[in-house]
């Protein structure tokens, strides 16, 4: 295997347990306990991380509160902007290192293209929100109250945010929350997923390098049921910004009711991707395939239900199967790898369960269908990219989020039928359409009940374009101007000037 790119992650992986960032200081968990972070390509432990519990959550929330009420809340918009720009530069500078950690800890292939079609996508997100920091303002609103009464609004930061994030893109998962928090003047406790916490720890170190004041961003590594649940229940938290499974999203709605926390939820999906017979199949085949297989299918907005118009159905199934066959499955640190491991043994078991279920439900396995249990990948958490054909809408594999590289392909006959079946899901995160007919493209874009529709493309994202779910895929939007509202309260002020 060729040598991986040079990085300076060695300091982080020196064998010493990594600690919690609370109030600008690195501290052990109150319990003194740690847990291992594992390389999913080979099952080896790469680091020990502090295991936060409710006591640590309490300390972190107190630090975030103190920072919120301190000089940070009086920071001028331009200071917050400068801070975001400085952090963007630091992230840029350390981008290869962060990507390296992401590959090692989570399993994203090191040779993956830089996403968003921009070089350092997460740095660009920080720069985008830096722009907003100086453009957050209320309105003067004429009222009809008798006399001379002046009314206006103020936009104020919500306060202490608990950001609970998953593991599927560790740098993005964290930066999507850090950027609007800093732009709006909130403070936060970041709880990365237990499966891949190293990136958040490294980001915690880089925050200090960029000059983020102590306590404005705190980092708690630990488990969902311990650190995560403690944050959600904590009365000192004003808002929870969550990305993860719909089941945990529902649990957070219930558990946050005590002080009626503000919530934004970016949850699961089972997104449809509709391929019409008039599509350019030379683009639709690889586009739809990577819309499922990218990041081994561990993508919330993956287009996993591929509806194909009957005249091109066989050709499409064959094309996607040949495409899947050519994808190299391998160690995440091998630059040739296109499909890395799943994040954990638990996730492997879940996905393997669906691979077994498909044939039992009666699908035709056009390609793949197996976990990889022999050879040099045997110790890692690998499955083959899989194409299930002749899938029925009612099958569990067509209804449940698998979060693995599993494409379900289903034939359809009319656009109306495609829309009805595509929308017949409790989710609504995204949808895809492949056609050369611009009228059809616009019609489908309107009729799909989802927060994002891609036409002749999949998975495109930009910091300026909102992202979020309809239905059970979530509440609120990230990215774009809408994301700011998730972190701001609106205050109306009345002044009787008589
Ligand atoms: P999860 O929803 O359990 O974990 C996401 C985050 O929530 C992690 O930081 C976890 O520690 C935390 N968490 C878990 N239980 C919590 C609780 N009771 N209170 C507060 N925080 C809690 O997702 P998991 O177990 O990693 O994956 C299971 C499935 O969820 C996947 O197979 C996939 O279908 C879906 N998922 C969807 C994601 C998305 O981006 N929409 C991301 C990750 C998983
Ligand atoms: Mg979990």
Short mmCIF file of C-alpha atoms and ligand atoms in Angstrom, two decimals:
data_model
loop_
_atom_site.label_atom_id
_atom_site.label_comp_id
_atom_site.label_asym_id
_atom_site.label_seq_id
_atom_site.Cartn_x
_atom_site.Cartn_y
_atom_site.Cartn_z
CA UNK A 1 0.00 0.00 0.00
CA UNK A 2 1.48 3.46 -0.89
CA UNK A 3 2.43 5.66 2.06
CA UNK A 4 -0.38 7.90 3.32
CA UNK A 5 0.08 11.65 2.99
CA UNK A 6 2.28 13.31 5.60
CA UNK A 7 0.39 14.78 8.50
CA UNK A 8 1.22 15.67 12.07
CA UNK A 9 -1.45 13.63 13.81
CA UNK A 10 1.22 11.76 15.78
CA UNK A 11 0.90 14.11 18.75
CA UNK A 12 -2.76 13.23 19.03
CA UNK A 13 -2.10 9.52 18.70
CA UNK A 14 0.78 9.28 21.17
CA UNK A 15 -1.08 6.81 23.37
CA UNK A 16 -2.05 9.31 26.08
CA UNK A 17 -5.79 9.49 26.73
CA UNK A 18 -7.36 12.61 25.24
CA UNK A 19 -9.27 14.79 27.63
CA UNK A 20 -12.38 16.99 27.71
CA UNK A 21 -12.26 20.68 26.76
CA UNK A 22 -14.14 22.62 29.45
CA UNK A 23 -13.76 26.37 29.90
CA UNK A 24 -10.57 26.42 27.83
CA UNK A 25 -8.83 23.72 29.88
CA UNK A 26 -8.24 20.07 29.03
CA UNK A 27 -9.50 18.00 31.94
CA UNK A 28 -10.11 14.34 32.77
CA UNK A 29 -13.66 13.06 33.04
CA UNK A 30 -14.98 13.35 36.61
CA UNK A 31 -15.15 9.56 36.74
CA UNK A 32 -11.60 9.25 35.39
CA UNK A 33 -12.93 6.80 32.81
CA UNK A 34 -11.97 6.57 29.16
CA UNK A 35 -13.18 4.63 26.13
CA UNK A 36 -11.39 3.47 22.99
CA UNK A 37 -11.66 4.98 19.53
CA UNK A 38 -11.21 2.31 16.89
CA UNK A 39 -9.90 2.29 13.32
CA UNK A 40 -12.77 0.62 11.43
CA UNK A 41 -10.45 -0.62 8.67
CA UNK A 42 -8.75 -3.09 11.03
CA UNK A 43 -10.50 -2.93 14.41
CA UNK A 44 -7.38 -1.55 16.14
CA UNK A 45 -7.65 0.96 18.98
CA UNK A 46 -6.07 4.26 17.90
CA UNK A 47 -6.74 6.39 20.97
CA UNK A 48 -8.43 6.50 24.34
CA UNK A 49 -10.90 9.34 24.88
CA UNK A 50 -12.30 10.69 28.14
CA UNK A 51 -15.77 9.35 28.85
CA UNK A 52 -17.91 12.26 30.01
CA UNK A 53 -20.94 11.74 32.21
CA UNK A 54 -23.59 13.99 33.75
CA UNK A 55 -21.07 15.68 36.06
CA UNK A 56 -18.88 16.69 33.13
CA UNK A 57 -21.95 17.84 31.21
CA UNK A 58 -22.80 20.04 34.20
CA UNK A 59 -19.29 21.52 34.27
CA UNK A 60 -19.29 22.14 30.52
CA UNK A 61 -22.72 23.80 30.56
CA UNK A 62 -21.57 26.03 33.44
CA UNK A 63 -18.47 27.03 31.46
CA UNK A 64 -20.56 27.75 28.37
CA UNK A 65 -22.98 29.84 30.47
CA UNK A 66 -20.16 31.82 32.04
CA UNK A 67 -18.67 32.48 28.61
CA UNK A 68 -22.07 33.49 27.25
CA UNK A 69 -22.56 36.02 30.02
CA UNK A 70 -18.99 37.31 29.86
CA UNK A 71 -17.27 39.53 27.28
CA UNK A 72 -18.31 37.19 24.45
CA UNK A 73 -21.90 38.44 24.55
CA UNK A 74 -20.57 41.96 24.06
CA UNK A 75 -18.22 41.05 21.22
CA UNK A 76 -18.84 43.28 18.22
CA UNK A 77 -20.09 41.64 15.03
CA UNK A 78 -16.76 42.39 13.40
CA UNK A 79 -14.93 40.57 16.20
CA UNK A 80 -17.04 37.46 15.67
CA UNK A 81 -16.43 37.75 11.96
CA UNK A 82 -12.66 38.04 12.49
CA UNK A 83 -12.75 35.01 14.77
CA UNK A 84 -14.57 32.90 12.18
CA UNK A 85 -12.12 33.99 9.50
CA UNK A 86 -9.18 33.14 11.77
CA UNK A 87 -10.67 29.74 12.52
CA UNK A 88 -11.22 29.15 8.79
CA UNK A 89 -7.53 29.84 8.18
CA UNK A 90 -6.50 27.45 10.95
CA UNK A 91 -8.81 24.74 9.54
CA UNK A 92 -7.35 25.36 6.07
CA UNK A 93 -3.84 25.04 7.41
CA UNK A 94 -4.62 21.77 9.19
CA UNK A 95 -7.03 20.41 6.60
CA UNK A 96 -4.93 17.43 5.50
CA UNK A 97 -4.43 16.48 9.11
CA UNK A 98 -8.16 16.70 9.85
CA UNK A 99 -8.99 14.62 6.77
CA UNK A 100 -6.36 12.10 7.81
CA UNK A 101 -7.92 11.78 11.27
CA UNK A 102 -11.35 11.46 9.69
CA UNK A 103 -10.09 8.57 7.54
CA UNK A 104 -8.35 6.86 10.43
CA UNK A 105 -11.14 7.22 12.98
CA UNK A 106 -14.25 7.00 10.81
CA UNK A 107 -13.11 5.19 7.67
CA UNK A 108 -13.69 7.78 4.92
CA UNK A 109 -11.30 6.85 2.08
CA UNK A 110 -8.21 9.07 2.18
CA UNK A 111 -8.31 9.42 -1.62
CA UNK A 112 -11.86 10.80 -1.62
CA UNK A 113 -12.43 13.88 -3.71
CA UNK A 114 -12.64 17.07 -1.71
CA UNK A 115 -16.35 17.58 -1.34
CA UNK A 116 -18.57 20.48 -2.28
CA UNK A 117 -16.33 21.02 -5.31
CA UNK A 118 -14.29 23.44 -3.17
CA UNK A 119 -10.82 22.75 -1.76
CA UNK A 120 -11.37 23.00 2.00
CA UNK A 121 -15.13 22.80 2.29
CA UNK A 122 -15.37 23.20 6.05
CA UNK A 123 -13.13 26.28 5.94
CA UNK A 124 -15.48 27.70 3.31
CA UNK A 125 -18.45 27.09 5.63
CA UNK A 126 -16.71 29.09 8.36
CA UNK A 127 -15.99 31.92 5.87
CA UNK A 128 -19.59 31.93 4.68
CA UNK A 129 -20.87 32.33 8.25
CA UNK A 130 -18.18 34.94 8.92
CA UNK A 131 -19.99 37.00 6.28
CA UNK A 132 -23.26 36.71 8.19
CA UNK A 133 -21.75 37.73 11.54
CA UNK A 134 -21.95 41.40 10.50
CA UNK A 135 -25.38 41.14 8.87
CA UNK A 136 -27.60 39.93 11.71
CA UNK A 137 -30.15 42.60 12.56
CA UNK A 138 -33.75 43.24 13.45
CA UNK A 139 -36.27 45.51 11.74
CA UNK A 140 -38.05 48.74 12.49
CA UNK A 141 -41.75 47.92 12.16
CA UNK A 142 -44.45 50.59 11.80
CA UNK A 143 -47.35 49.84 14.18
CA UNK A 144 -50.93 51.15 14.32
CA UNK A 145 -51.09 51.82 18.04
CA UNK A 146 -52.51 55.31 18.80
CA UNK A 147 -49.98 57.93 19.76
CA UNK A 148 -46.34 58.03 18.96
CA UNK A 149 -45.05 54.57 19.61
CA UNK A 150 -41.93 53.20 18.01
CA UNK A 151 -41.40 49.44 17.59
CA UNK A 152 -38.46 47.44 16.43
CA UNK A 153 -36.98 43.97 16.77
CA UNK A 154 -33.64 42.70 18.00
CA UNK A 155 -32.11 39.37 17.01
CA UNK A 156 -30.38 37.88 20.04
CA UNK A 157 -28.34 34.70 20.45
CA UNK A 158 -30.35 31.88 22.08
CA UNK A 159 -27.62 31.17 24.59
CA UNK A 160 -26.00 27.85 25.47
CA UNK A 161 -26.27 25.29 22.68
CA UNK A 162 -25.72 21.56 23.10
CA UNK A 163 -24.55 20.31 19.70
CA UNK A 164 -24.89 16.54 19.49
CA UNK A 165 -23.47 15.19 16.27
CA UNK A 166 -22.99 11.86 14.52
CA UNK A 167 -19.88 10.23 13.08
CA UNK A 168 -20.44 10.12 9.35
CA UNK A 169 -18.42 13.23 8.42
CA UNK A 170 -16.64 14.24 11.64
CA UNK A 171 -15.18 17.55 10.40
CA UNK A 172 -18.41 18.70 8.77
CA UNK A 173 -20.57 17.33 11.58
CA UNK A 174 -18.77 19.67 14.01
CA UNK A 175 -18.26 22.70 11.75
CA UNK A 176 -21.91 22.82 10.63
CA UNK A 177 -22.71 23.63 14.27
CA UNK A 178 -19.64 25.66 15.30
CA UNK A 179 -20.01 28.15 12.42
CA UNK A 180 -23.54 29.44 13.18
CA UNK A 181 -22.85 29.35 16.94
CA UNK A 182 -19.90 31.72 16.53
CA UNK A 183 -21.69 33.88 13.94
CA UNK A 184 -24.68 34.48 16.22
CA UNK A 185 -22.80 34.86 19.51
CA UNK A 186 -24.08 31.71 21.22
CA UNK A 187 -21.80 29.37 23.16
CA UNK A 188 -21.76 25.61 22.92
CA UNK A 189 -20.98 22.19 24.25
CA UNK A 190 -20.05 19.92 21.35
CA UNK A 191 -20.71 16.21 21.91
CA UNK A 192 -19.19 14.18 19.06
CA UNK A 193 -20.30 10.61 18.42
CA UNK A 194 -18.60 7.89 20.43
CA UNK A 195 -17.65 6.13 17.17
CA UNK A 196 -15.41 8.97 15.93
CA UNK A 197 -14.48 11.61 18.50
CA UNK A 198 -10.87 12.35 17.56
CA UNK A 199 -11.60 15.07 15.03
CA UNK A 200 -13.64 17.03 17.58
CA UNK A 201 -10.76 16.79 20.06
CA UNK A 202 -8.32 18.10 17.45
CA UNK A 203 -10.76 20.86 16.47
CA UNK A 204 -10.90 21.77 20.16
CA UNK A 205 -7.15 22.34 20.10
CA UNK A 206 -7.37 24.37 16.91
CA UNK A 207 -10.08 26.63 18.40
CA UNK A 208 -7.53 27.93 20.88
CA UNK A 209 -5.04 28.48 18.08
CA UNK A 210 -7.63 30.62 16.29
CA UNK A 211 -8.31 32.63 19.46
CA UNK A 212 -11.81 31.37 20.31
CA UNK A 213 -12.33 32.58 23.91
CA UNK A 214 -12.34 30.01 26.72
CA UNK A 215 -15.70 28.37 27.31
CA UNK A 216 -17.28 29.54 24.04
CA UNK A 217 -16.84 26.05 22.55
CA UNK A 218 -16.48 23.11 24.94
CA UNK A 219 -15.89 19.55 23.75
CA UNK A 220 -17.26 16.53 25.60
CA UNK A 221 -16.36 13.11 24.26
CA UNK A 222 -18.57 10.31 25.54
CA UNK A 223 -21.61 8.19 24.95
CA UNK A 224 -25.04 9.28 23.81
CA UNK A 225 -26.88 7.73 26.73
CA UNK A 226 -24.50 9.40 29.24
CA UNK A 227 -23.03 12.70 28.10
CA UNK A 228 -25.59 13.26 25.33
CA UNK A 229 -28.66 12.52 27.44
CA UNK A 230 -27.29 14.63 30.32
CA UNK A 231 -26.94 17.65 28.02
CA UNK A 232 -30.44 17.19 26.62
CA UNK A 233 -31.93 17.10 30.12
CA UNK A 234 -29.79 19.92 31.57
CA UNK A 235 -31.87 22.99 32.49
CA UNK A 236 -28.90 25.26 31.68
CA UNK A 237 -28.99 24.34 28.00
CA UNK A 238 -31.14 26.69 25.89
CA UNK A 239 -31.05 24.80 22.63
CA UNK A 240 -30.11 21.40 21.27
CA UNK A 241 -28.75 21.20 17.73
CA UNK A 242 -28.85 17.53 16.83
CA UNK A 243 -27.86 15.45 13.83
CA UNK A 244 -28.39 11.70 13.94
CA UNK A 245 -31.02 9.01 13.83
CA UNK A 246 -34.74 9.75 13.82
CA UNK A 247 -35.21 7.50 16.86
CA UNK A 248 -32.76 9.54 18.96
CA UNK A 249 -34.27 12.75 17.53
CA UNK A 250 -37.66 11.68 18.91
CA UNK A 251 -36.05 10.81 22.24
CA UNK A 252 -34.50 14.30 22.34
CA UNK A 253 -37.90 15.91 21.71
CA UNK A 254 -39.25 14.06 24.75
CA UNK A 255 -36.21 14.49 26.99
CA UNK A 256 -35.81 18.21 26.31
CA UNK A 257 -39.36 19.07 27.36
CA UNK A 258 -38.37 19.96 30.93
CA UNK A 259 -37.32 23.51 30.05
CA UNK A 260 -38.78 23.47 26.51
CA UNK A 261 -35.41 23.78 24.82
CA UNK A 262 -35.28 25.10 21.30
CA UNK A 263 -34.48 22.23 18.95
CA UNK A 264 -33.08 21.79 15.50
CA UNK A 265 -32.99 18.23 14.25
CA UNK A 266 -31.29 16.86 11.15
CA UNK A 267 -32.40 13.23 11.03
CA UNK A 268 -32.50 10.22 8.81
CA UNK A 269 -33.77 9.62 5.31
CA UNK A 270 -34.69 7.07 2.69
CA UNK A 271 -34.41 9.39 -0.26
CA UNK A 272 -35.81 8.54 -3.70
CA UNK A 273 -33.74 9.03 -6.85
CA UNK A 274 -35.86 8.95 -10.02
CA UNK A 275 -34.29 8.01 -13.34
CA UNK A 276 -36.41 8.76 -16.42
CA UNK A 277 -35.94 6.97 -19.72
CA UNK A 278 -34.91 10.26 -21.35
CA UNK A 279 -31.99 10.74 -18.92
CA UNK A 280 -28.37 10.70 -20.05
CA UNK A 281 -27.56 7.27 -18.61
CA UNK A 282 -23.83 7.84 -18.95
CA UNK A 283 -24.29 10.42 -16.17
CA UNK A 284 -27.26 8.94 -14.34
CA UNK A 285 -25.64 5.55 -13.74
CA UNK A 286 -22.48 6.79 -11.96
CA UNK A 287 -24.37 9.71 -10.40
CA UNK A 288 -27.11 7.58 -8.87
CA UNK A 289 -24.59 4.90 -7.88
CA UNK A 290 -22.36 7.33 -5.98
CA UNK A 291 -25.51 8.89 -4.54
CA UNK A 292 -25.77 5.62 -2.60
CA UNK A 293 -22.23 4.31 -2.32
CA UNK A 294 -20.40 7.52 -1.31
CA UNK A 295 -19.00 7.16 2.22
CA UNK A 296 -20.13 3.52 2.15
CA UNK A 297 -23.71 4.73 2.17
CA UNK A 298 -23.33 6.41 5.55
CA UNK A 299 -24.96 9.58 4.27
CA UNK A 300 -28.24 10.94 5.60
CA UNK A 301 -29.35 12.20 2.17
CA UNK A 302 -28.23 9.16 0.14
CA UNK A 303 -30.59 8.38 -2.76
CA UNK A 304 -31.18 4.79 -1.71
CA UNK A 305 -34.51 4.11 -3.43
CA UNK A 306 -33.73 4.33 -7.13
CA UNK A 307 -36.91 4.40 -9.24
CA UNK A 308 -36.12 3.66 -12.89
CA UNK A 309 -38.55 4.11 -15.81
CA UNK A 310 -39.23 0.68 -17.25
CA UNK A 311 -37.76 1.10 -20.79
CA UNK A 312 -34.27 1.69 -19.31
CA UNK A 313 -34.66 -0.41 -16.16
CA UNK A 314 -32.60 -3.45 -17.23
CA UNK A 315 -29.88 -1.31 -18.77
CA UNK A 316 -29.71 0.78 -15.59
CA UNK A 317 -29.53 -2.21 -13.22
CA UNK A 318 -26.77 -3.70 -15.36
CA UNK A 319 -24.90 -0.35 -15.52
CA UNK A 320 -25.04 0.28 -11.77
CA UNK A 321 -23.96 -3.30 -11.07
CA UNK A 322 -20.94 -2.97 -13.37
CA UNK A 323 -20.15 0.38 -11.71
CA UNK A 324 -20.32 -1.18 -8.23
CA UNK A 325 -18.11 -4.07 -9.34
CA UNK A 326 -15.32 -1.63 -10.25
CA UNK A 327 -15.32 0.22 -6.92
CA UNK A 328 -12.29 -0.82 -4.91
CA UNK A 329 -13.26 -1.79 -1.38
CA UNK A 330 -10.30 -1.33 0.94
CA UNK A 331 -8.47 0.15 3.89
CA UNK A 332 -9.42 3.80 4.33
CA UNK A 333 -5.73 4.81 4.22
CA UNK A 334 -5.15 3.23 0.79
CA UNK A 335 -5.38 6.05 -1.79
CA UNK A 336 -6.94 3.65 -4.31
CA UNK A 337 -9.87 2.81 -2.03
CA UNK A 338 -13.30 3.98 -3.17
CA UNK A 339 -15.38 2.13 -0.57
CA UNK A 340 -14.03 2.16 2.98
CA UNK A 341 -15.33 0.28 5.98
CA UNK A 342 -18.52 0.94 7.91
CA UNK A 343 -17.84 2.95 11.04
CA UNK A 344 -18.22 0.23 13.68
CA UNK A 345 -18.89 -3.44 14.38
CA UNK A 346 -22.40 -2.40 15.45
CA UNK A 347 -23.04 -0.63 12.15
CA UNK A 348 -21.62 -3.65 10.29
CA UNK A 349 -24.10 -5.92 12.05
CA UNK A 350 -26.99 -3.59 11.24
CA UNK A 351 -26.10 -3.38 7.56
CA UNK A 352 -25.29 -7.09 7.28
CA UNK A 353 -28.74 -7.75 8.75
CA UNK A 354 -30.29 -5.85 5.83
CA UNK A 355 -28.06 -7.70 3.34
CA UNK A 356 -29.50 -10.97 4.68
CA UNK A 357 -33.03 -9.58 4.73
CA UNK A 358 -33.13 -8.46 1.07
CA UNK A 359 -33.09 -11.94 -0.51
CA UNK A 360 -35.50 -13.21 2.16
CA UNK A 361 -37.93 -10.46 1.14
CA UNK A 362 -37.57 -11.64 -2.46
CA UNK A 363 -35.22 -9.17 -4.16
CA UNK A 364 -32.78 -10.11 -6.91
CA UNK A 365 -29.18 -9.40 -5.88
CA UNK A 366 -27.74 -7.81 -9.03
CA UNK A 367 -24.38 -7.22 -7.37
CA UNK A 368 -22.73 -7.72 -3.98
CA UNK A 369 -24.84 -8.67 -1.02
CA UNK A 370 -22.14 -9.94 1.31
CA UNK A 371 -19.97 -8.77 4.16
CA UNK A 372 -16.25 -9.30 3.67
CA UNK A 373 -15.05 -11.85 6.19
CA UNK A 374 -11.86 -13.21 4.67
CA UNK A 375 -8.57 -11.81 3.37
CA UNK A 376 -6.76 -8.68 4.49
CA UNK A 377 -9.98 -6.80 5.27
CA UNK A 378 -11.33 -9.50 7.58
CA UNK A 379 -10.63 -7.56 10.78
CA UNK A 380 -12.35 -4.42 9.51
CA UNK A 381 -16.04 -3.65 9.10
CA UNK A 382 -16.51 -4.13 5.36
CA UNK A 383 -19.43 -5.03 3.11
CA UNK A 384 -19.65 -5.15 -0.68
CA UNK A 385 -21.42 -2.31 -2.44
CA UNK A 386 -24.76 -3.93 -3.18
CA UNK A 387 -27.44 -3.55 -5.82
CA UNK A 388 -30.83 -5.07 -5.01
CA UNK A 389 -33.13 -5.16 -8.07
CA UNK A 390 -36.87 -5.85 -8.40
CA UNK A 391 -37.46 -4.34 -4.96
CA UNK A 392 -41.06 -3.74 -3.82
CA UNK A 393 -42.12 -0.54 -2.02
CA UNK A 394 -43.49 -2.49 0.92
CA UNK A 395 -40.28 -4.36 1.73
CA UNK A 396 -38.41 -3.30 4.86
CA UNK A 397 -35.24 -2.78 2.83
CA UNK A 398 -37.19 -0.19 0.80
CA UNK A 399 -38.62 1.60 3.83
CA UNK A 400 -35.94 1.64 6.53
CA UNK A 401 -32.73 3.65 6.56
CA UNK A 402 -29.91 1.12 6.07
CA UNK A 403 -26.95 3.55 6.26
CA UNK A 404 -24.74 1.23 4.23
CA UNK A 405 -23.78 0.91 0.53
CA UNK A 406 -27.06 -0.71 -0.50
CA UNK A 407 -29.02 0.49 -3.55
CA UNK A 408 -32.63 -0.61 -3.94
CA UNK A 409 -33.76 -0.39 -7.58
CA UNK A 410 -37.47 -0.32 -8.44
CA UNK A 411 -39.14 -0.01 -11.88
CA UNK A 412 -41.90 2.54 -12.61
CA UNK A 413 -44.16 3.38 -15.57
CA UNK A 414 -45.45 6.97 -15.29
CA UNK A 415 -44.16 10.22 -13.70
CA UNK A 416 -47.30 10.40 -11.52
CA UNK A 417 -46.68 6.92 -10.21
CA UNK A 418 -43.02 7.76 -9.55
CA UNK A 419 -43.96 10.82 -7.49
CA UNK A 420 -46.61 8.98 -5.46
CA UNK A 421 -44.27 6.12 -4.64
CA UNK A 422 -41.28 8.40 -4.00
CA UNK A 423 -43.33 10.42 -1.49
CA UNK A 424 -44.74 7.34 0.24
CA UNK A 425 -42.27 7.48 3.13
CA UNK A 426 -42.16 8.99 6.58
CA UNK A 427 -38.88 10.70 5.65
CA UNK A 428 -38.32 13.80 3.53
CA UNK A 429 -34.68 14.76 3.51
CA UNK A 430 -33.85 14.74 -0.20
CA UNK A 431 -34.68 13.43 -3.66
CA UNK A 432 -33.01 13.08 -7.04
CA UNK A 433 -34.30 13.33 -10.62
CA UNK A 434 -32.49 12.41 -13.83
CA UNK A 435 -34.05 13.71 -17.05
CA UNK A 436 -33.24 15.83 -20.11
CA UNK A 437 -36.76 17.34 -20.06
CA UNK A 438 -36.58 20.67 -18.25
CA UNK A 439 -40.35 20.84 -17.73
CA UNK A 440 -40.37 17.43 -16.12
CA UNK A 441 -37.41 18.44 -13.95
CA UNK A 442 -39.26 21.48 -12.57
CA UNK A 443 -42.46 19.51 -12.04
CA UNK A 444 -40.68 16.80 -10.12
CA UNK A 445 -38.75 19.36 -8.07
CA UNK A 446 -42.07 20.88 -6.96
CA UNK A 447 -43.83 17.60 -6.27
CA UNK A 448 -41.22 15.74 -4.25
CA UNK A 449 -41.89 16.24 -0.52
CA UNK A 450 -38.30 16.75 0.60
CA UNK A 451 -35.98 19.49 1.82
CA UNK A 452 -33.58 19.16 -1.12
CA UNK A 453 -34.07 18.03 -4.72
CA UNK A 454 -31.11 17.40 -7.00
CA UNK A 455 -31.66 17.27 -10.75
CA UNK A 456 -29.03 15.48 -12.87
CA UNK A 457 -26.76 15.41 -9.82
CA UNK A 458 -26.69 14.03 -6.30
CA UNK A 459 -25.32 15.19 -2.94
CA UNK A 460 -24.27 18.69 -4.06
CA UNK A 461 -23.98 21.11 -1.13
CA UNK A 462 -22.91 24.66 -0.56
CA UNK A 463 -22.69 26.77 2.59
CA UNK A 464 -25.17 29.26 1.09
CA UNK A 465 -27.87 26.70 0.28
CA UNK A 466 -30.15 25.50 3.10
CA UNK A 467 -30.22 21.82 4.01
CA UNK A 468 -32.75 20.01 6.18
CA UNK A 469 -35.73 17.75 6.25
CA UNK A 470 -39.45 17.60 5.65
CA UNK A 471 -41.55 15.20 7.71
CA UNK A 472 -39.59 12.86 10.00
CA UNK A 473 -36.26 13.96 8.54
CA UNK A 474 -36.14 16.86 10.93
CA UNK A 475 -36.84 20.37 12.11
CA UNK A 476 -35.10 23.47 10.86
CA UNK A 477 -32.39 24.15 8.33
CA UNK A 478 -28.61 24.18 8.41
CA UNK A 479 -26.45 26.24 6.08
CA UNK A 480 -27.58 29.39 4.34
CA UNK A 481 -29.33 32.33 5.91
CA UNK A 482 -32.04 30.10 7.41
CA UNK A 483 -29.48 28.41 9.67
CA UNK A 484 -29.00 31.64 11.62
CA UNK A 485 -32.63 31.70 12.73
CA UNK A 486 -32.08 28.36 14.46
CA UNK A 487 -29.68 30.11 16.87
CA UNK A 488 -31.43 33.48 17.29
CA UNK A 489 -34.35 34.66 19.36
CA UNK A 490 -36.44 37.65 18.24
CA UNK A 491 -37.19 40.40 20.75
CA UNK A 492 -39.79 43.08 20.05
CA UNK A 493 -39.16 46.45 21.66
CA UNK A 494 -41.88 49.12 22.11
CA UNK A 495 -41.01 52.70 22.97
CA UNK A 496 -43.77 55.16 23.71
CA UNK A 497 -42.20 58.44 22.69
CA UNK A 498 -45.16 60.65 23.69
P1 LIG B 1 -27.43 8.05 16.97
O1 LIG B 1 -28.58 8.89 16.57
O2 LIG B 1 -27.58 7.09 18.10
O3 LIG B 1 -26.17 8.98 17.34
C1 LIG B 1 -26.02 10.33 16.96
C2 LIG B 1 -25.51 11.15 18.14
O4 LIG B 1 -26.50 11.15 19.16
C3 LIG B 1 -24.24 10.60 18.79
O5 LIG B 1 -23.42 11.68 19.21
C4 LIG B 1 -24.77 9.86 20.01
O6 LIG B 1 -23.82 9.80 21.04
C5 LIG B 1 -25.93 10.75 20.41
N1 LIG B 1 -26.98 10.10 21.20
C6 LIG B 1 -27.39 8.81 21.14
N2 LIG B 1 -28.38 8.59 22.03
C7 LIG B 1 -28.60 9.77 22.67
C8 LIG B 1 -29.52 10.19 23.67
N3 LIG B 1 -30.39 9.36 24.22
N4 LIG B 1 -29.48 11.48 24.08
C9 LIG B 1 -28.61 12.34 23.51
N5 LIG B 1 -27.72 12.01 22.58
C10 LIG B 1 -27.72 10.73 22.13
O7 LIG B 1 -26.97 7.28 15.67
P2 LIG B 1 -26.09 5.94 15.61
O8 LIG B 1 -26.46 5.01 16.71
O9 LIG B 1 -24.69 6.34 15.50
O10 LIG B 1 -26.56 5.32 14.21
C11 LIG B 1 -27.75 4.56 14.13
C12 LIG B 1 -28.48 4.88 12.84
O11 LIG B 1 -28.88 6.23 12.83
C13 LIG B 1 -27.66 4.72 11.58
O12 LIG B 1 -27.63 3.43 11.14
C14 LIG B 1 -28.40 5.64 10.65
O13 LIG B 1 -29.51 4.98 10.12
C15 LIG B 1 -28.85 6.77 11.53
N6 LIG B 1 -27.95 7.93 11.48
C16 LIG B 1 -28.31 9.01 10.75
C17 LIG B 1 -27.44 10.10 10.65
C18 LIG B 1 -27.79 11.29 9.85
O14 LIG B 1 -26.90 12.02 9.45
N7 LIG B 1 -29.06 11.60 9.67
C19 LIG B 1 -26.13 10.09 11.26
C20 LIG B 1 -25.86 8.92 12.07
C21 LIG B 1 -26.75 7.90 12.13
MG1 LIG B 2 -26.14 5.17 18.89
#
